[in-house]
Short mmCIF file of C-alpha atoms in Angstrom, two decimals:
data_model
loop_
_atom_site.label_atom_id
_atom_site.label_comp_id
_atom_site.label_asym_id
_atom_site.label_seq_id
_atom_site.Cartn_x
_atom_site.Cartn_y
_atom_site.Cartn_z
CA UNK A 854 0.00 0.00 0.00
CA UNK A 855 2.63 2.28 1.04
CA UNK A 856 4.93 2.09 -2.39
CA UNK A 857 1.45 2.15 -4.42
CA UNK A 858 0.96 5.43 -2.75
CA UNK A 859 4.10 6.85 -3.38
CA UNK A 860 4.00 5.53 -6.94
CA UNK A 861 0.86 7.10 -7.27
CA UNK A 862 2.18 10.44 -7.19
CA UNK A 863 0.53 11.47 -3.77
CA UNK A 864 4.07 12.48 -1.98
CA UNK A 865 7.17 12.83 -4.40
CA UNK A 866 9.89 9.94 -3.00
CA UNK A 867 13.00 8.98 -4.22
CA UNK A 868 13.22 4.81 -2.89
CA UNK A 869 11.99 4.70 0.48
CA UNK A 870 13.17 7.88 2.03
CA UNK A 871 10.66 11.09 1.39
CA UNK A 872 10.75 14.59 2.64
CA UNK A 873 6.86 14.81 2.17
CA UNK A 874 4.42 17.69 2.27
CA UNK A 875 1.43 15.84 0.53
CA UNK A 876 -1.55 15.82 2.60
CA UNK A 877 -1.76 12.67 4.34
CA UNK A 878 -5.75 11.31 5.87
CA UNK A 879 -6.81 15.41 5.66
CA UNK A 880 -3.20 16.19 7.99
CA UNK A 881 0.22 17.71 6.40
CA UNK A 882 3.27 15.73 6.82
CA UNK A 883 5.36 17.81 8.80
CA UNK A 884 9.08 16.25 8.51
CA UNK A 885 10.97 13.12 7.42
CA UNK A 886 9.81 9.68 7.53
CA UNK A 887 12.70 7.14 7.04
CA UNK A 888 12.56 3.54 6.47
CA UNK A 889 15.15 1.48 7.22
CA UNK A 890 14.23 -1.71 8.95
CA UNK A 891 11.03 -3.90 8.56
CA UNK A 892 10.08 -3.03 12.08
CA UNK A 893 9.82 0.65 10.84
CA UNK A 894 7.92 -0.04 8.38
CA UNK A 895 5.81 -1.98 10.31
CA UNK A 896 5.27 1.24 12.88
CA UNK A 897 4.37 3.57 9.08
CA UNK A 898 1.88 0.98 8.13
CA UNK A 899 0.19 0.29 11.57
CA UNK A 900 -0.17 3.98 11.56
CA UNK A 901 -1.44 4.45 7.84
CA UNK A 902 -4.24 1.23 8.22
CA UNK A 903 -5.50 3.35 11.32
CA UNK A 904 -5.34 6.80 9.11
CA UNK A 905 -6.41 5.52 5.67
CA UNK A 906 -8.49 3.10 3.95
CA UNK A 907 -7.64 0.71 1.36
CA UNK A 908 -7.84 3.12 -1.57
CA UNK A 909 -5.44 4.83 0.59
CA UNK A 910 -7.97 8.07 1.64
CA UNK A 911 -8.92 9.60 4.70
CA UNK A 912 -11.04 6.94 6.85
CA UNK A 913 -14.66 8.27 6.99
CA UNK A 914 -16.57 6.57 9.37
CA UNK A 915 -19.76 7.46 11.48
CA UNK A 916 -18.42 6.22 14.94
CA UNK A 917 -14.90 8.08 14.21
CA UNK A 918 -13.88 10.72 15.91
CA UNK A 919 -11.22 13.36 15.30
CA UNK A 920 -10.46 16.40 17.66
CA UNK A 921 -7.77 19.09 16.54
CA UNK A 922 -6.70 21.55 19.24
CA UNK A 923 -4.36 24.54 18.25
CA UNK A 924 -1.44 26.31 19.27
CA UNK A 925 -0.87 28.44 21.93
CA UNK A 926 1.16 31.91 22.20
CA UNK A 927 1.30 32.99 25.64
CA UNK A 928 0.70 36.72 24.65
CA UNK A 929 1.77 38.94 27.91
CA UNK A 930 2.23 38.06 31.67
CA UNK A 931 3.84 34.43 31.28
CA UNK A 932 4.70 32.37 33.21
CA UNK A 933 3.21 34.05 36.20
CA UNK A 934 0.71 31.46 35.16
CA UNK A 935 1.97 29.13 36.88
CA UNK A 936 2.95 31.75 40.40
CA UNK A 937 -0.80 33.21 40.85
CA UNK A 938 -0.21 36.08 38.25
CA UNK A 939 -2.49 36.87 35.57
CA UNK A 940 -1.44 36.25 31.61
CA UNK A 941 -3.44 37.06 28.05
CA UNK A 942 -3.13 34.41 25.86
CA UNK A 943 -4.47 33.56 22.23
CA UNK A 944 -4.67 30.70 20.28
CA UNK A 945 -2.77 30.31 16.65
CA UNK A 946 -4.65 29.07 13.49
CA UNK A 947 -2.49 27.96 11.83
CA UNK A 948 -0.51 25.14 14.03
CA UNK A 949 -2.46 22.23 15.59
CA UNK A 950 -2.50 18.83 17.28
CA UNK A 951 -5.36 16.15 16.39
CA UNK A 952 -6.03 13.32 17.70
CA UNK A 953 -8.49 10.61 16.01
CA UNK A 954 -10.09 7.80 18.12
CA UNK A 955 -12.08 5.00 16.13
CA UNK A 956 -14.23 1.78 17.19
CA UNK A 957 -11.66 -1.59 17.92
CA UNK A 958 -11.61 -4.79 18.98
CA UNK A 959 -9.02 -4.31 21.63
CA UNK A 960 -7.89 -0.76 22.79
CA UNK A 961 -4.93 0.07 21.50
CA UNK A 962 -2.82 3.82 21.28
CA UNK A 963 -0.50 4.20 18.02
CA UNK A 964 2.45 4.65 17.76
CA UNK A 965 3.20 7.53 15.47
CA UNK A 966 6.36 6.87 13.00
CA UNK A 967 8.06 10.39 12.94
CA UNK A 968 7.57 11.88 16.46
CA UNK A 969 7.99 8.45 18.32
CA UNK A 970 10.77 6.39 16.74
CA UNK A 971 12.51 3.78 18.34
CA UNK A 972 15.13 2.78 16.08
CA UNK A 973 17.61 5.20 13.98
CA UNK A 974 20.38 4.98 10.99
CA UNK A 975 22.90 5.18 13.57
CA UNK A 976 24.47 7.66 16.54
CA UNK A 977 24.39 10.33 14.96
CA UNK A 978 21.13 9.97 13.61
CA UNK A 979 19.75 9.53 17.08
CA UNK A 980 21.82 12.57 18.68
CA UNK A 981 20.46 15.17 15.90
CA UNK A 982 16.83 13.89 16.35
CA UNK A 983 16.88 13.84 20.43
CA UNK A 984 18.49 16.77 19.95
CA UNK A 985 15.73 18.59 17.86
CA UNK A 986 12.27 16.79 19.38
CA UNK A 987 13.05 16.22 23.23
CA UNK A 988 13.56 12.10 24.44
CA UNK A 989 9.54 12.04 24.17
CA UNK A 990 7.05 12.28 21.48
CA UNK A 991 2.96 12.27 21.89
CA UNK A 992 2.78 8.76 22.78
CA UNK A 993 3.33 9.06 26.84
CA UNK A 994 0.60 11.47 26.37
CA UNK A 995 -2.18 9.77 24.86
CA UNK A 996 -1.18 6.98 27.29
CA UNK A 997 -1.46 9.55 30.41
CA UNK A 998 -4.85 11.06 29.04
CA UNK A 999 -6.30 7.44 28.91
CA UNK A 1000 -5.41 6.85 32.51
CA UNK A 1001 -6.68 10.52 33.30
CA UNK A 1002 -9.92 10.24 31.46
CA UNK A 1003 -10.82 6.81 32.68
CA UNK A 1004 -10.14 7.90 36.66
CA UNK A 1005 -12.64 11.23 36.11
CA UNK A 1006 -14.87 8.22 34.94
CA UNK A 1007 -14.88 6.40 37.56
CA UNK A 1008 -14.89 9.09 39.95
CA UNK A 1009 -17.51 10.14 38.41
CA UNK A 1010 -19.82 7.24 38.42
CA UNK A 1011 -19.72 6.84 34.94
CA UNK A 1012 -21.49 3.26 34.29
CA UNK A 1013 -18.80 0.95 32.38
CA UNK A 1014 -21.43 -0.57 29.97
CA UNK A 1015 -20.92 3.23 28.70
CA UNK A 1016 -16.93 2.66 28.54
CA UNK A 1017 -17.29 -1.13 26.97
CA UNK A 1018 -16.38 -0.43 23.37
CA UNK A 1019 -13.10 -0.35 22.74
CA UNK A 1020 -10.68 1.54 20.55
CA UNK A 1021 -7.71 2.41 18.38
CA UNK A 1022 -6.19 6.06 18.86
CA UNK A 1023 -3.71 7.79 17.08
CA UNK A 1024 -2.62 11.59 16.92
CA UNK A 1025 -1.06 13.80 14.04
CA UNK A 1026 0.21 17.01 14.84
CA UNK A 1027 2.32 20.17 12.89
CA UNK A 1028 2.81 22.65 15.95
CA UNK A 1029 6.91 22.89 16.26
CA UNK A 1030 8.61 21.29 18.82
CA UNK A 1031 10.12 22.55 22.03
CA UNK A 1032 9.58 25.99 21.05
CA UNK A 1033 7.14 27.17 23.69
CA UNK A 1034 4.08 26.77 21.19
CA UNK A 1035 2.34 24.44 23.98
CA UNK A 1036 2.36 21.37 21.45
CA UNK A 1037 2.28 18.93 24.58
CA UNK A 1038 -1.18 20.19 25.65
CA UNK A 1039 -2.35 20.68 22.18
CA UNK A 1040 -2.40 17.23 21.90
CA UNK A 1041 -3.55 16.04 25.72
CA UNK A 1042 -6.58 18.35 25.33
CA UNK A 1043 -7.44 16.95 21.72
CA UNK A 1044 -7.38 13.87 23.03
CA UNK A 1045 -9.70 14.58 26.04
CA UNK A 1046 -12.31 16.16 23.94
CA UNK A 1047 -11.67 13.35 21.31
CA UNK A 1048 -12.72 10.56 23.89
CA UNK A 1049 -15.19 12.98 25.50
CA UNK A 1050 -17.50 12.90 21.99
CA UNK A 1051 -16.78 9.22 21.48
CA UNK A 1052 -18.11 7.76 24.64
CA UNK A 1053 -20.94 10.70 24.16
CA UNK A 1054 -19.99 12.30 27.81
CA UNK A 1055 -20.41 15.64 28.64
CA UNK A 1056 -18.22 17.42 30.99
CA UNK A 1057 -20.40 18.86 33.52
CA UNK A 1058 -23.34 16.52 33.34
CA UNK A 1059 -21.20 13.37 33.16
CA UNK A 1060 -18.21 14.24 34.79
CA UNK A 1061 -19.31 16.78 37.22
CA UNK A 1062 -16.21 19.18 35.94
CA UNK A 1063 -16.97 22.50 34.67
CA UNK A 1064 -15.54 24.00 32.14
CA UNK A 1065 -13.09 26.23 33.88
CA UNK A 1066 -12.27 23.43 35.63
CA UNK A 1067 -11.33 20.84 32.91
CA UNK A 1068 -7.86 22.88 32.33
CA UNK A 1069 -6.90 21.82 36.00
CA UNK A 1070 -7.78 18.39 34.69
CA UNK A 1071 -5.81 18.36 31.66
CA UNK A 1072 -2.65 20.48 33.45
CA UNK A 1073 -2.71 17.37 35.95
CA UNK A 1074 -2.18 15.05 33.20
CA UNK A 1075 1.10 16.57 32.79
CA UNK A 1076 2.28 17.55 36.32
CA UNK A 1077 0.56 14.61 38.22
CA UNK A 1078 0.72 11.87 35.60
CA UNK A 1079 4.25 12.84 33.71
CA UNK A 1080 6.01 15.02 36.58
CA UNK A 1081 5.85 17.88 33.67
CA UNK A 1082 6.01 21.09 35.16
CA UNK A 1083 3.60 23.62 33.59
CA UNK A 1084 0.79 26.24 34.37
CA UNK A 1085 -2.94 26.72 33.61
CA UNK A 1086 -2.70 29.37 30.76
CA UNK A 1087 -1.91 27.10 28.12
CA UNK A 1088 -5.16 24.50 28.77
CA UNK A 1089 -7.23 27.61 29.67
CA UNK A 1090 -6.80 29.27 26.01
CA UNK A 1091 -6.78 25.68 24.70
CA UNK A 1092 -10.32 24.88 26.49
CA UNK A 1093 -12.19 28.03 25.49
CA UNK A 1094 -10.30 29.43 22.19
CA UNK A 1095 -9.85 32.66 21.01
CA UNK A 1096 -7.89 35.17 23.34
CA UNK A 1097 -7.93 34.73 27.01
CA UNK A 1098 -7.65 37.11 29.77
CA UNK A 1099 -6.83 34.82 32.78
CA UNK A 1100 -6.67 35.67 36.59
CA UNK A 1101 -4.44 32.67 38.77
CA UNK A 1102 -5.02 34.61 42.15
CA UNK A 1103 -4.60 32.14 45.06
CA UNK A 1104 -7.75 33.36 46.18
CA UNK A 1105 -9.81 32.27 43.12
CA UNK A 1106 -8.11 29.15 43.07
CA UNK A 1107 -8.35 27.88 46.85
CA UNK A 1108 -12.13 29.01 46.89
CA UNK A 1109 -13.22 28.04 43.28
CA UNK A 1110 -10.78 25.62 41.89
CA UNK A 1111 -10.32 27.67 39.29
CA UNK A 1112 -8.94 31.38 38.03
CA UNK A 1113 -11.18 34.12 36.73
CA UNK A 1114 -11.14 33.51 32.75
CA UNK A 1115 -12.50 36.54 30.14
CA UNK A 1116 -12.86 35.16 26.57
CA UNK A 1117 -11.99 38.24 24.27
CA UNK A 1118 -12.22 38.68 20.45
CA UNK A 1119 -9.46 38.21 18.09
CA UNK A 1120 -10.35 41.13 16.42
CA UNK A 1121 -8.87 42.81 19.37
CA UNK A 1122 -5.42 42.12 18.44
CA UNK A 1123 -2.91 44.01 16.61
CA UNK A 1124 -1.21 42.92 13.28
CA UNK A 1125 1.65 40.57 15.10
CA UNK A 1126 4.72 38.78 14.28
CA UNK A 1127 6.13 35.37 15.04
CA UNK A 1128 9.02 33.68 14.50
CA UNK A 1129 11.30 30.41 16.31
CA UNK A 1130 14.20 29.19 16.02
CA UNK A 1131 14.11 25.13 16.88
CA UNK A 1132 18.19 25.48 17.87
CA UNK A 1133 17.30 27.45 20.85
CA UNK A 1134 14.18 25.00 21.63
CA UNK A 1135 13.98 24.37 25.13
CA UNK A 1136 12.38 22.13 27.77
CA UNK A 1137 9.57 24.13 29.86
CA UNK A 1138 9.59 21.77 32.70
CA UNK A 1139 13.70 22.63 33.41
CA UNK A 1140 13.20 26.38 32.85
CA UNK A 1141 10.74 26.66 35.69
CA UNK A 1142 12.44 24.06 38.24
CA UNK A 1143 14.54 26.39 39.72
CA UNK A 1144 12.39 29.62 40.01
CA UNK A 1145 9.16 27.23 41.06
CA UNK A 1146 11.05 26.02 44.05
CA UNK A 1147 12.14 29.42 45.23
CA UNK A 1148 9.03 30.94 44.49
CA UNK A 1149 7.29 28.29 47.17
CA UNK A 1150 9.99 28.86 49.53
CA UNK A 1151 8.84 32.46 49.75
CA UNK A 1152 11.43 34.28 48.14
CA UNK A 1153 10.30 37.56 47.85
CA UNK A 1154 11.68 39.15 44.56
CA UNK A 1155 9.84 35.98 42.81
CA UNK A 1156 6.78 37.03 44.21
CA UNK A 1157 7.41 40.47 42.99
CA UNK A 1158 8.11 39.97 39.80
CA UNK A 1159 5.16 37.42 38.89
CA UNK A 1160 2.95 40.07 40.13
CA UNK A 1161 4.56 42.94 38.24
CA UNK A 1162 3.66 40.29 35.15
CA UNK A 1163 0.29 39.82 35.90
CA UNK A 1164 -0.27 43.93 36.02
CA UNK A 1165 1.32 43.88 32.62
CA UNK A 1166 -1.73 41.60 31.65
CA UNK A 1167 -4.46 43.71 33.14
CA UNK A 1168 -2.57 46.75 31.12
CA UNK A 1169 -2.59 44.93 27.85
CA UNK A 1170 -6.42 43.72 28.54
CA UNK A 1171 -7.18 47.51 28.66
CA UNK A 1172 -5.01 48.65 25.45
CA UNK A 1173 -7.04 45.63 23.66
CA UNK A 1174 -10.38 46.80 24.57
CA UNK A 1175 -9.40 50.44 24.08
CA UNK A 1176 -7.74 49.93 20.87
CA UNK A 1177 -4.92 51.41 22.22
CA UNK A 1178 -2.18 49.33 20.41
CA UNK A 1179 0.39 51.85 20.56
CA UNK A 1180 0.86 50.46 24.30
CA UNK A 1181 1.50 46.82 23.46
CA UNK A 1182 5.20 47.28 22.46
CA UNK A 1183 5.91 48.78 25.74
CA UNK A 1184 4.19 46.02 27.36
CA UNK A 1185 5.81 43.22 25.21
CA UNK A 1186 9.78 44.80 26.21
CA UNK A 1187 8.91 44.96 30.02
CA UNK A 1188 7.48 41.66 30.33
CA UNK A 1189 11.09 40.48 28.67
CA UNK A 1190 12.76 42.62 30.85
CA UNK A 1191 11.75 40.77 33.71
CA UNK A 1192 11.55 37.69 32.83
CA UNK A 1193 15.38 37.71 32.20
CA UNK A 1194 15.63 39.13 35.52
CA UNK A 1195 13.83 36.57 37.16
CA UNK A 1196 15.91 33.38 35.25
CA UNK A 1197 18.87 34.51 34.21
CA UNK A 1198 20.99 35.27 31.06
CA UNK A 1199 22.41 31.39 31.51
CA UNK A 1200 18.69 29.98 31.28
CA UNK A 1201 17.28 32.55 29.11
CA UNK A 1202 19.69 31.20 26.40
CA UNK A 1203 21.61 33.47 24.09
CA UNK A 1204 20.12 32.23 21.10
CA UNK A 1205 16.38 33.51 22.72
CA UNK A 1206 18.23 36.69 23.59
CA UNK A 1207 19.52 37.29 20.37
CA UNK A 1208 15.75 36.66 18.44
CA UNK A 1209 14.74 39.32 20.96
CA UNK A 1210 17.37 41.81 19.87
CA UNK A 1211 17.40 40.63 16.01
CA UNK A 1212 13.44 41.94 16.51
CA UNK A 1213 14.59 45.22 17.58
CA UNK A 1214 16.52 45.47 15.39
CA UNK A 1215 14.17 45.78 12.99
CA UNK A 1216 11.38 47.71 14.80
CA UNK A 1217 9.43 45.28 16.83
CA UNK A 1218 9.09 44.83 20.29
CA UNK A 1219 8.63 41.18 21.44
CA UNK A 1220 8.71 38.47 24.02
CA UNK A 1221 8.46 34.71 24.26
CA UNK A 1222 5.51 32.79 23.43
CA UNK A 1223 6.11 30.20 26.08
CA UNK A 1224 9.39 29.32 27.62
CA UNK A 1225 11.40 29.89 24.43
CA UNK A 1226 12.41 29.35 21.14
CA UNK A 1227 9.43 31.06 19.57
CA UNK A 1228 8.71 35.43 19.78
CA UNK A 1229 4.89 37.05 19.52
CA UNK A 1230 6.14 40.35 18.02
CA UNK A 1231 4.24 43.96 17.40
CA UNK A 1232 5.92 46.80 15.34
CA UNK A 1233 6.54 49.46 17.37
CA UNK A 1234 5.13 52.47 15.20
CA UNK A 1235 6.81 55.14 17.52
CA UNK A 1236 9.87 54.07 16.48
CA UNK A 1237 11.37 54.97 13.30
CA UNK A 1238 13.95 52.72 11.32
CA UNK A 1239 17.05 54.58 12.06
CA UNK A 1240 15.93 54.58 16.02
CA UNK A 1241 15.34 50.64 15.37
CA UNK A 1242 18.90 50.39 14.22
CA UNK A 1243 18.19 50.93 10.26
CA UNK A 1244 18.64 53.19 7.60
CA UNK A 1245 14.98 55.53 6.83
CA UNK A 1246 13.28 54.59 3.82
CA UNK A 1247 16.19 51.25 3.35
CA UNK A 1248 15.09 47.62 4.39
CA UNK A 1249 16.73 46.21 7.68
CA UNK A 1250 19.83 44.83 6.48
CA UNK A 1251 20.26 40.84 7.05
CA UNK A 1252 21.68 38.62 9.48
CA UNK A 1253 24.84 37.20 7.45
CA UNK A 1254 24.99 32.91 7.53
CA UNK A 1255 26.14 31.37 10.92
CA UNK A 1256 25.60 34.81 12.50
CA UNK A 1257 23.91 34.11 16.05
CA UNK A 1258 19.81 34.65 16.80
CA UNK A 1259 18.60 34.09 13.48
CA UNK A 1260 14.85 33.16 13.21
CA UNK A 1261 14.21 30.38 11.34
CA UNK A 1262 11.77 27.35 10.17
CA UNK A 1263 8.60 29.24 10.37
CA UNK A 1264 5.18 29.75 8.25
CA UNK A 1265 4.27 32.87 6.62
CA UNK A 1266 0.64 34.26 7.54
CA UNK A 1267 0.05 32.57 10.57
CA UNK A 1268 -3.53 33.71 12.44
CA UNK A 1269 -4.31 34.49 15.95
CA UNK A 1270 -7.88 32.87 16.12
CA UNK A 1271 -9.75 29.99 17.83
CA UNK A 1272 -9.86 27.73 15.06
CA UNK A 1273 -9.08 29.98 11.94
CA UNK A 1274 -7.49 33.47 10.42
CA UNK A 1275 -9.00 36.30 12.46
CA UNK A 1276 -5.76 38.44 13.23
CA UNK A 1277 -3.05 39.36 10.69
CA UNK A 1278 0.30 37.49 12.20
CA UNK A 1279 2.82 37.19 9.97
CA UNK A 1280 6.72 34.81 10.32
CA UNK A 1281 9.54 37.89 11.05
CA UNK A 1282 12.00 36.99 8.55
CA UNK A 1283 15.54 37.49 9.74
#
C-alpha cells in the first residue's frame, strides 16, 4: 500500500526515504519519515491502516472521531501562570494537534512513526533527532490522558457498559517542537475532547467538571501523571479558544478551583509577528524548576516579579479593549525585561536573547511565546527605522549565515484565532 501510494504520485519519494508535504488522511506531513528496517515499516503501516483506507484516503466513518486543538502563544504576563499572576493568551490558526479515536476490537494507542521512533540509521542519527524533538514524542501522552480520562470516569460514576467499546487512537500534529508553542497540551486536550464525543460524555453533566475546571484536569495530566512542570494558561486558552484574559489569584483558586477567565475577540489584536528558532528549543519543565522552588519557599523578589507580570496583563487587557495598540510594544519589552531578571541570562539562552534583539533590530518589540524558542512580536510604530537600528526609507539589512539569533523554520501568515485566520500574524523573517 505504502509504495502504491508513493507511486501514485501522492508524496514525491525517491526509494523509500521522502521529505513529504502531501496531505496525508486530511493532515500535512510535517518532517521526514525514514525507512530502514522492517520493524519501521511496520510502525508507518500500523499507523497508515489506522489513518487511511484501502484506496489509501482519509477513513470516513460514522463512529470516528477526530479532535484538533491549536497552538498556543502565551501573549503577555507568562509564566506568572503558573505563580498566581495573571497572563493574556491567544490561540494560533495555523498550528495544531489532532487526535483521532475509532471503534476496535481491543484498545490500542499508536504509535506515530516520525515523532515516536525507536530505532535510527545510527548515533548520529539519534543525537540530531533527540536533539531537535526532546527524548519524548505524543505517545506518553495519549497513554497519560487514557489513565486521566478513565479515573474522572470512575470518579464520576460513569457506568462501564458506557466505557465497553473499545478503541484504536492515534494523533497527528504540525505545531513545532520545544519551542514554547504548547504542542504537549495541544495534543492532551485533543485527546480529552476526542474521547469525550466518542463515549458521548459531557463534561459537567457526566463528569461533574466544569468547564473552567477541565484545564486543571488536563494540566494534571502533565504535572501529576508525567512530573511535567507547567501552568494553567496554556489549557485555559486551549479549552475556550480565542484570546484569554486569565486571573491565577490564590484566592480564586483555593475558593473556586479555578482562576477568573475573560474570553476576548481576536479582532482585538494588533497585526503581530512570530518567528522560532528550533536550535534554541527548550524544555519548559527545566526552565521553571529552579524559580518554582524558590518561588514556594517564599522568596520575595519571585513574588514580585510574577505580580509585576500579571499587572502587565491587566494593562494589555485595557489597550485591547481600548484599541490602544500603541501600548503593546511597551508592554511586550517589560514583560522580557523581567523575565530575564527573574531566570537569568544562563537559562534565558543566548540564542532567545539574540531573536529578541534581532526583533529590535528591525522595529518590533517582542517576548516569548512560552518558555522559548518562539517570539509574539508587534511593530513598534513610535519608532522609526534609524531609532530601530536601520537606515529611513532602506530595508533592515540581514543577518549574514552562521551569524547568532537568526529566526528560522517558520510559516508565513500565521492567524491568531480559535480555530481559523482572524488576526493578521505574519513569520519575522531574519
Amino acid at each position: 500500500k505504502l509504495l502504491s501510494w508513493f507511486i501514485a504520485g501522492k508524496c514525491p519519494a525517491s526509494g523509500l526515504e521522502t521529505r513529504c508535504n502531501a496531505s496525508i488522511a486530511g493532515y500535512q506531513v510535517s518532517g521526514r519519515v525514514d525507512i530502514d528496517s522492517v520493524s519501521q515499516y511496520q510502525d508507518t503501516m500500523a499507523h497508515f491502516e489506522h489513518t487511511l483506507d484501502s484506496n489509501l484516503d482519509a477513513l470516513s466513518t460514522a463512529s470516528m472521531v477526530r479532535e484538533r486543538c491549536f497552538a498556543r502563544v502565551g501573549f503577555i504576563g507568562n509564566p506568572s501562570d503558573g505563580f498566581n499572576g495573571k497572563t493574556v493568551a491567544f490561540l494560533l490558526g495555523n498550528y495544531w494537534a489532532e487526535v483521532t479515536v475509532r471503534p476496535s476490537s481491543m484498545m490500542s494507542i499508536v504509535r506515530h512513526p516520525e515523532h515516536d521512533p525507536l530505532e535510527f540509521t545510527s548515533l548520529m542519527d539519534y543525537h540530531r533527532h533527540t536533539s531537535l524533538n526532546g527524548y519524548y514524542g505524543g505517545l506518553r501522552l495519549l497513554q497519560a490522558a487514557c489513565k486521566k480520562f478513565a479515573e474522572l470516569c470512575v470518579n464520576a460514576g460513569v457506568a462501564e457498559e458506557r466505557l465497553a467499546q473499545n478503541f484504536t487512537m492515534s494523533y497527528e500534529t504540525n505545531i513545532p517542537r520545544m519551542v514554547g508553542l504548547s504542542g504537549s497540551s495541544a495534543i492532551v486536550t485533543a485527546a480529552f475532547r476526542a474521547l469525550l464525543r466518542f463515549y458521548r460524555l459531557s463534561v459537567t453533566a457526566d463528569l461533574h467538571t466544569s468547564e473552567s475546571q477541565l484545564p486543571q484536569v488536563i494540566l494534571d495530566v502533565e504535572m501529576a501523571e508525567l512530573g511535567i512542570t507547567a501552568g494553567l494558561q496554556d489549557r485555559v486558552v486551549q479549552v475556550f479558544g480565542g484570546v484569554v484574559h486569565m486571573d491565577f489569584g490564590k484566592h480564586h483558586l483555593d475558593t473556586m478551583g479555578h482562576g477568573i477567565y475573560t474570553v476576548m475577540s481576536p479582532k482585538l489584536l494588533p497585526p503581530l509577528y512570530l518567528a522560532y528558532n528550533t536550535n534554541a528549543a527548550g524544555d519548559s519543565g527545566k526552565v521553571h524548576s529552579d524559580v518554582r522552588k524558590r518561588y514556594l519557599e517564599g522568596d520575595t523578589f519571585i513574588a514580585e516579579s510574577m505580580q509585576a507580570l500579571g499587572a502587565l496583563a491587566d494593562k494589555l487587557k485595557e489597550a485591547l479593549v481600548t484599541g490602544d495598540h500603541d501600548a503593546i510594544p511597551a508592554l511586550l519589552r517589560e514583560n522580557f525585561r523581567i523575565r530575564r531578571t527573574v531566570y537569568g541570562d544562563a537559562v534565558v539562552g543566548a540564542r532567545n536573547i539574540a531573536m529578541i534583539e534581532l526583533a529590535a533590530e528591525h522595529g518590533f518589540a517582542g517576548k516569548f511565546t512560552g518558555s522559548g524558542g518562539a517570539i509574539v512580536c508587534c511593530r513598534d510604530t513610535s519608532l522609526s527605522l534609524a531609532e530601530a537600528g536601520g537606515d529611513e526609507g532602506a530595508p533592515p539589512k540581514k543577518r549574514q549565515k552562521g551569524e547568532e539569533g537568526g529566526a528560522s523554520a517558520g510559516q508565513e501568515g500565521a492567524s491568531a484565532s480559535a480555530s481559523a485566520s482572524a488576526s493578521s500574524s505574519y513569520l519575522l523573517t531574519a
